[in-house]
mmCIF file of C-alpha atoms in Angstrom:
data_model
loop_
_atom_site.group_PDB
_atom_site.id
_atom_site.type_symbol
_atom_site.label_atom_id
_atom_site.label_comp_id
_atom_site.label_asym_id
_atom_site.label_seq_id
_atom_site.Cartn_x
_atom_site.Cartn_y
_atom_site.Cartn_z
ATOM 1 C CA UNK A 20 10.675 8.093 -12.924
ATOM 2 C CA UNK A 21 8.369 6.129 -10.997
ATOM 3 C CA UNK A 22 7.370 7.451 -7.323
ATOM 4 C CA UNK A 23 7.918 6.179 -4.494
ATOM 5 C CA UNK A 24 6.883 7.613 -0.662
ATOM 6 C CA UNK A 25 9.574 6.657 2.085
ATOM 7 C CA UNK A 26 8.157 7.469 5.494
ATOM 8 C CA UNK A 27 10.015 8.022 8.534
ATOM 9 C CA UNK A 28 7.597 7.849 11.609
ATOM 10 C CA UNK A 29 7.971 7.867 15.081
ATOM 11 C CA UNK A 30 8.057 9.878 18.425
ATOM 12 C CA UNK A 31 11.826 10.271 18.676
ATOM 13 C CA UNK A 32 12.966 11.233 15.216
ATOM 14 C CA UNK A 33 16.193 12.325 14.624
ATOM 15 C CA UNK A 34 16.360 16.065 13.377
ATOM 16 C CA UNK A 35 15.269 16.257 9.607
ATOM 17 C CA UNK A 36 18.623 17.993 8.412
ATOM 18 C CA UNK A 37 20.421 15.276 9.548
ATOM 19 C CA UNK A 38 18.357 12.869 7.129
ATOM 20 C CA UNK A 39 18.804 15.283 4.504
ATOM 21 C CA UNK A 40 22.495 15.052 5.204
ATOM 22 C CA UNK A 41 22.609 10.945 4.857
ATOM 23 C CA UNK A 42 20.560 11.176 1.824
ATOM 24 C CA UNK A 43 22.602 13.604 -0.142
ATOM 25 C CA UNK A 44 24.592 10.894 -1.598
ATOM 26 C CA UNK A 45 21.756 9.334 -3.382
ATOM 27 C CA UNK A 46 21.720 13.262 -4.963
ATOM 28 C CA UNK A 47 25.285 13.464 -5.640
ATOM 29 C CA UNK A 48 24.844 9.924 -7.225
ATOM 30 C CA UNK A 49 22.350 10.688 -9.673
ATOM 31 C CA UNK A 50 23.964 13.792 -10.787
ATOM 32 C CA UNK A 51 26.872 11.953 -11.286
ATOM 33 C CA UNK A 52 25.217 9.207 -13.542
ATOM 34 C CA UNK A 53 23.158 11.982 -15.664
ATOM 35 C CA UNK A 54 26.471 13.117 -16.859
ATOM 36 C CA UNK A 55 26.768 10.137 -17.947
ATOM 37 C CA UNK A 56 25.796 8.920 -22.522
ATOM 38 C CA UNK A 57 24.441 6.069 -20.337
ATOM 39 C CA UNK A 58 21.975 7.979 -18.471
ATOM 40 C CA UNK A 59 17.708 6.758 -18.375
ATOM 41 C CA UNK A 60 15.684 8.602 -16.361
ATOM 42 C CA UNK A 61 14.018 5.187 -15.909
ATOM 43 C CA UNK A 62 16.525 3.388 -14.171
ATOM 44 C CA UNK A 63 15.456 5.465 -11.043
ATOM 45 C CA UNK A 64 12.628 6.048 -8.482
ATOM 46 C CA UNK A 65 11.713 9.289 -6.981
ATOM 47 C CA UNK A 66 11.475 8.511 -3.679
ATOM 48 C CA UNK A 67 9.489 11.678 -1.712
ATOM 49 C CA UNK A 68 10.626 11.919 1.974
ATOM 50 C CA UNK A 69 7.680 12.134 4.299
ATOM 51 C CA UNK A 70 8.955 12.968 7.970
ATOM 52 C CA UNK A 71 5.727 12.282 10.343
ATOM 53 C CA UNK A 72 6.551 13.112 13.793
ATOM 54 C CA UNK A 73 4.254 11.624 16.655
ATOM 55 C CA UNK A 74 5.445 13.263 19.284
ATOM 56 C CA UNK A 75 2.859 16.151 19.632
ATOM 57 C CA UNK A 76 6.007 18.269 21.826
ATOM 58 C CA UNK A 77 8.453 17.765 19.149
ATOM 59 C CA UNK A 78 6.334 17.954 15.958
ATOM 60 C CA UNK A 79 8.395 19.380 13.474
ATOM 61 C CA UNK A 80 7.662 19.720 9.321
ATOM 62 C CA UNK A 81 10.379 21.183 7.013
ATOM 63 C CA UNK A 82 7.421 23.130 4.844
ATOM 64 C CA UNK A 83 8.507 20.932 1.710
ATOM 65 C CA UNK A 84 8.581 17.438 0.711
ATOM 66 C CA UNK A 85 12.261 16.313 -0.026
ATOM 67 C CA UNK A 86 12.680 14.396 -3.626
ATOM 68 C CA UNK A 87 15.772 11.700 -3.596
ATOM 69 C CA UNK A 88 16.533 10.007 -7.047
ATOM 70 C CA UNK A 89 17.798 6.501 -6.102
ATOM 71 C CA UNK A 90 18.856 4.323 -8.729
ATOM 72 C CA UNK A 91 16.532 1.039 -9.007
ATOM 73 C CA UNK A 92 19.694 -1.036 -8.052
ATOM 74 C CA UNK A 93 20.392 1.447 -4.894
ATOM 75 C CA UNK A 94 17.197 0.725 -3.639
ATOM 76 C CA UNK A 95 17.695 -1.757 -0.688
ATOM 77 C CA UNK A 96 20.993 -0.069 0.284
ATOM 78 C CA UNK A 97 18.774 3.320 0.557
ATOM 79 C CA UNK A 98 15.892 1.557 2.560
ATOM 80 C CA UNK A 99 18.182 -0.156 4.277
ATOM 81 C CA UNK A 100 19.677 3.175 5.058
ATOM 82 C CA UNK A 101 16.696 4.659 6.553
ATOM 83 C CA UNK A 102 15.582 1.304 8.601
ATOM 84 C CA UNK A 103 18.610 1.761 10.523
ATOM 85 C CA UNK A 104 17.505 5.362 11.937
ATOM 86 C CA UNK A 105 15.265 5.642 15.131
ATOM 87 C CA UNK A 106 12.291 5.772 14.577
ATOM 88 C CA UNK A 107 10.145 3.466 12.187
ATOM 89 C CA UNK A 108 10.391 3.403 8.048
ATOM 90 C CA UNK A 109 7.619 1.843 5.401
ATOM 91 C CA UNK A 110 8.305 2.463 1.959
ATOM 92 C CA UNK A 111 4.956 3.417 0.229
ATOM 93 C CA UNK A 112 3.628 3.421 -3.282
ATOM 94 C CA UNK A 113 2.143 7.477 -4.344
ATOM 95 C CA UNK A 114 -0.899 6.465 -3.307
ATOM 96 C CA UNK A 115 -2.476 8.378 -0.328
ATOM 97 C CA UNK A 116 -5.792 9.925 1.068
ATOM 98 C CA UNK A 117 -7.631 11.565 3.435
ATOM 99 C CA UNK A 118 -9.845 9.634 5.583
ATOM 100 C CA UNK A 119 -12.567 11.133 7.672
ATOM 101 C CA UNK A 120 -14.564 10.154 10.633
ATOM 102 C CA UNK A 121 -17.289 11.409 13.094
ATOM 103 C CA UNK A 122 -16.678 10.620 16.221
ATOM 104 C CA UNK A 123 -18.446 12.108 19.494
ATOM 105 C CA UNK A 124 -19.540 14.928 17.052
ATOM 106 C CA UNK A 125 -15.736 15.823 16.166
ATOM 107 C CA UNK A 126 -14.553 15.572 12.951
ATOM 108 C CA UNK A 127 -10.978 13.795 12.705
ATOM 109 C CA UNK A 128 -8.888 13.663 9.492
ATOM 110 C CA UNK A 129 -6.169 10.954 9.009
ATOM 111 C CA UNK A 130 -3.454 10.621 6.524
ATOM 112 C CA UNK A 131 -3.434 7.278 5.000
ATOM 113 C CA UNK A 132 -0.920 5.682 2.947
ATOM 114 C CA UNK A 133 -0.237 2.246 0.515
ATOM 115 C CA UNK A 134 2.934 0.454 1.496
ATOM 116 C CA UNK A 135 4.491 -1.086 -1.178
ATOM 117 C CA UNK A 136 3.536 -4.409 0.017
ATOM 118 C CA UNK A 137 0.260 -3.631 0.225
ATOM 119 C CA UNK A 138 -0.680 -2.611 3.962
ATOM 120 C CA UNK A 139 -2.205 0.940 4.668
ATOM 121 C CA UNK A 140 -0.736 2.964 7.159
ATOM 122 C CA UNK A 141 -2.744 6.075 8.940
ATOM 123 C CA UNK A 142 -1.845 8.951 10.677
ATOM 124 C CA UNK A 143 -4.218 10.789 12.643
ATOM 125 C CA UNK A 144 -3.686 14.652 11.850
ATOM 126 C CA UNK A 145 -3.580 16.657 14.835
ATOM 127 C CA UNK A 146 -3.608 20.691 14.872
ATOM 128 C CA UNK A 147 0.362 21.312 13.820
ATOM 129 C CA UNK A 148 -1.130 19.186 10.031
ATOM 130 C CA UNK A 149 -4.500 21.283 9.810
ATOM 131 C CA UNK A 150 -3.836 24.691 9.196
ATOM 132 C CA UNK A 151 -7.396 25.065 8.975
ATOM 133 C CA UNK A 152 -9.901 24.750 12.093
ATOM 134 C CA UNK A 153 -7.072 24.933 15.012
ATOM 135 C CA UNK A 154 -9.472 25.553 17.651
ATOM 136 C CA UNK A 155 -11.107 22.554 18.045
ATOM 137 C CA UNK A 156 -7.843 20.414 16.962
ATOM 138 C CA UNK A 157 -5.674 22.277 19.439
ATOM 139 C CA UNK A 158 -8.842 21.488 22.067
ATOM 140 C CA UNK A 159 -8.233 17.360 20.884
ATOM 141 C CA UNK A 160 -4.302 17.734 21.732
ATOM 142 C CA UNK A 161 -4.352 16.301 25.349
ATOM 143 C CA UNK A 162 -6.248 13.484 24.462
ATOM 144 C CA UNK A 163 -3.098 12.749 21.625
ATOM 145 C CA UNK A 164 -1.012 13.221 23.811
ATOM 146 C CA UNK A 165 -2.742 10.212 26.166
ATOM 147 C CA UNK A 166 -2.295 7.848 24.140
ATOM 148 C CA UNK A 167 0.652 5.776 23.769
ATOM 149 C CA UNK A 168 3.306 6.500 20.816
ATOM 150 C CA UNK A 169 3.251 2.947 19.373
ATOM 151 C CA UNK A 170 -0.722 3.799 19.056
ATOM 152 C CA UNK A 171 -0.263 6.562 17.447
ATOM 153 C CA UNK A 172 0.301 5.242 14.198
ATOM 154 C CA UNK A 173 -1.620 2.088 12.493
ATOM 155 C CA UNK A 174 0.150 -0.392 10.052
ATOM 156 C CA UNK A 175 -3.082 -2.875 9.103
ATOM 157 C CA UNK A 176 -3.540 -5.227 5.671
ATOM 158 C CA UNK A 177 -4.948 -3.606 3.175
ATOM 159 C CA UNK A 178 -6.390 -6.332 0.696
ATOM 160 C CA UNK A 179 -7.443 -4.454 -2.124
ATOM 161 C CA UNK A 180 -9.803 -2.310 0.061
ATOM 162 C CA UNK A 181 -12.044 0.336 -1.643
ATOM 163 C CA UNK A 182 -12.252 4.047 -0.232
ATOM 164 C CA UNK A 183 -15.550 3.593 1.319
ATOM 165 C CA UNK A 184 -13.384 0.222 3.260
ATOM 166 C CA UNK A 185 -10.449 2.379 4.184
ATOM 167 C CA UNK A 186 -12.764 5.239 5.826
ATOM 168 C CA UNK A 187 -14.561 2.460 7.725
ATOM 169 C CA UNK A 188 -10.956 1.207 9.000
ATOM 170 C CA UNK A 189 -10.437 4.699 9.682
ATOM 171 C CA UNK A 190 -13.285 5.245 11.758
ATOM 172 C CA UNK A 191 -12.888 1.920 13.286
ATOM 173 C CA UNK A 192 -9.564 2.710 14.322
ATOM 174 C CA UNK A 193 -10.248 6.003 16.053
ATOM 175 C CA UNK A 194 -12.960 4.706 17.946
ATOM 176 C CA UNK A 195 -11.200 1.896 19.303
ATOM 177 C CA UNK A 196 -8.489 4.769 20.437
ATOM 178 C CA UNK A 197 -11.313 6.364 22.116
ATOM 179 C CA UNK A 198 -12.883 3.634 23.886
ATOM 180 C CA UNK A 199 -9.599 2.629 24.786
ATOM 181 C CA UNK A 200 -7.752 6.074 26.150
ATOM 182 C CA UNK A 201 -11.101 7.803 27.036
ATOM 183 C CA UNK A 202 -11.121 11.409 26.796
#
């Protein structure tokens, strides 16, 4: 099956088990169709659920990364599906990273993602993603919280870009967020 990342993103998500709830007919679906002589694994995506909560008061993470086989000719219903929850959707390609960037001698980590047409998305990983270091990311959480939630996220064109282009996007990007909502 070919993978596929949906992302649901936003400051006012609606609570994960009620995703899980729309999506289990795209489950029920593909269980019905294995049973089927005409069953190929290829006529199906995986699509892995990422839930990315902005809201630094309401983060919430299941602890595991839902899987939904969607049939190739379910797809737009399913995207369609999601689009129509609060909250924003981008359908990415399993292709992600881990920027980093030095800024003001603190290290920040983002989350970056390939959208399947080709922009990256970022995430800047507060304390609730790190398990590691919580000290100094819990000390960053009130400037997070400053900043607006439409900023907290950052949809750009990706052009081909290498790694060493992506961090510098990165690092552009948090800057500007620093200059602009000054700690």
């Amino acid at each position: 099956m070919d993978i596929k990342i949906a992302v649901l993103y936003g400051n006012n998500l609606p609570p994960y088990e009620h995703i899980e709830r729309m999506l289990d007919k795209y489950i029920s679906d593909y269980l019905q169709a294995k049973r089927k002589e005409s069953y190929r694994e290829e006529n199906f995506f995986e699509i892995r659920l990422e839930y990315k909560s902005t809201n630094p008061d309401k983060y919430f993470h299941p602890g595991y990364t839902q899987c939904i086989p969607v049939a190739k000719d379910s797809l737009t219903e399913f995207t369609a599906t999601l689009e129509n929850v609060p909250g924003h959707f981008t359908l990415c390609l399993h292709q992600h990273g881990h920027p980093q960037a030095v800024i003001h001698n603190t290290l920040y980590e983002g989350y970056y993602l390939k959208t399947v047409d080709h922009k990256g998305l970022f995430f800047l990983c507060t304390e609730t993603d790190l398990e590691i270091n919580k000290i100094k990311h819990w000390t960053e959480m009130e400037w997070f919280r400053s900043i607006p939630a439409k900023c907290r996220w950052l949809l750009f064109d990706h052009n081909k870009a290498s790694w060493d282009e992506i961090e510098k996007r990165f690092e552009a990007w948090i800057q500007q967020l620093h200059t602009t909502y000054a700690r």
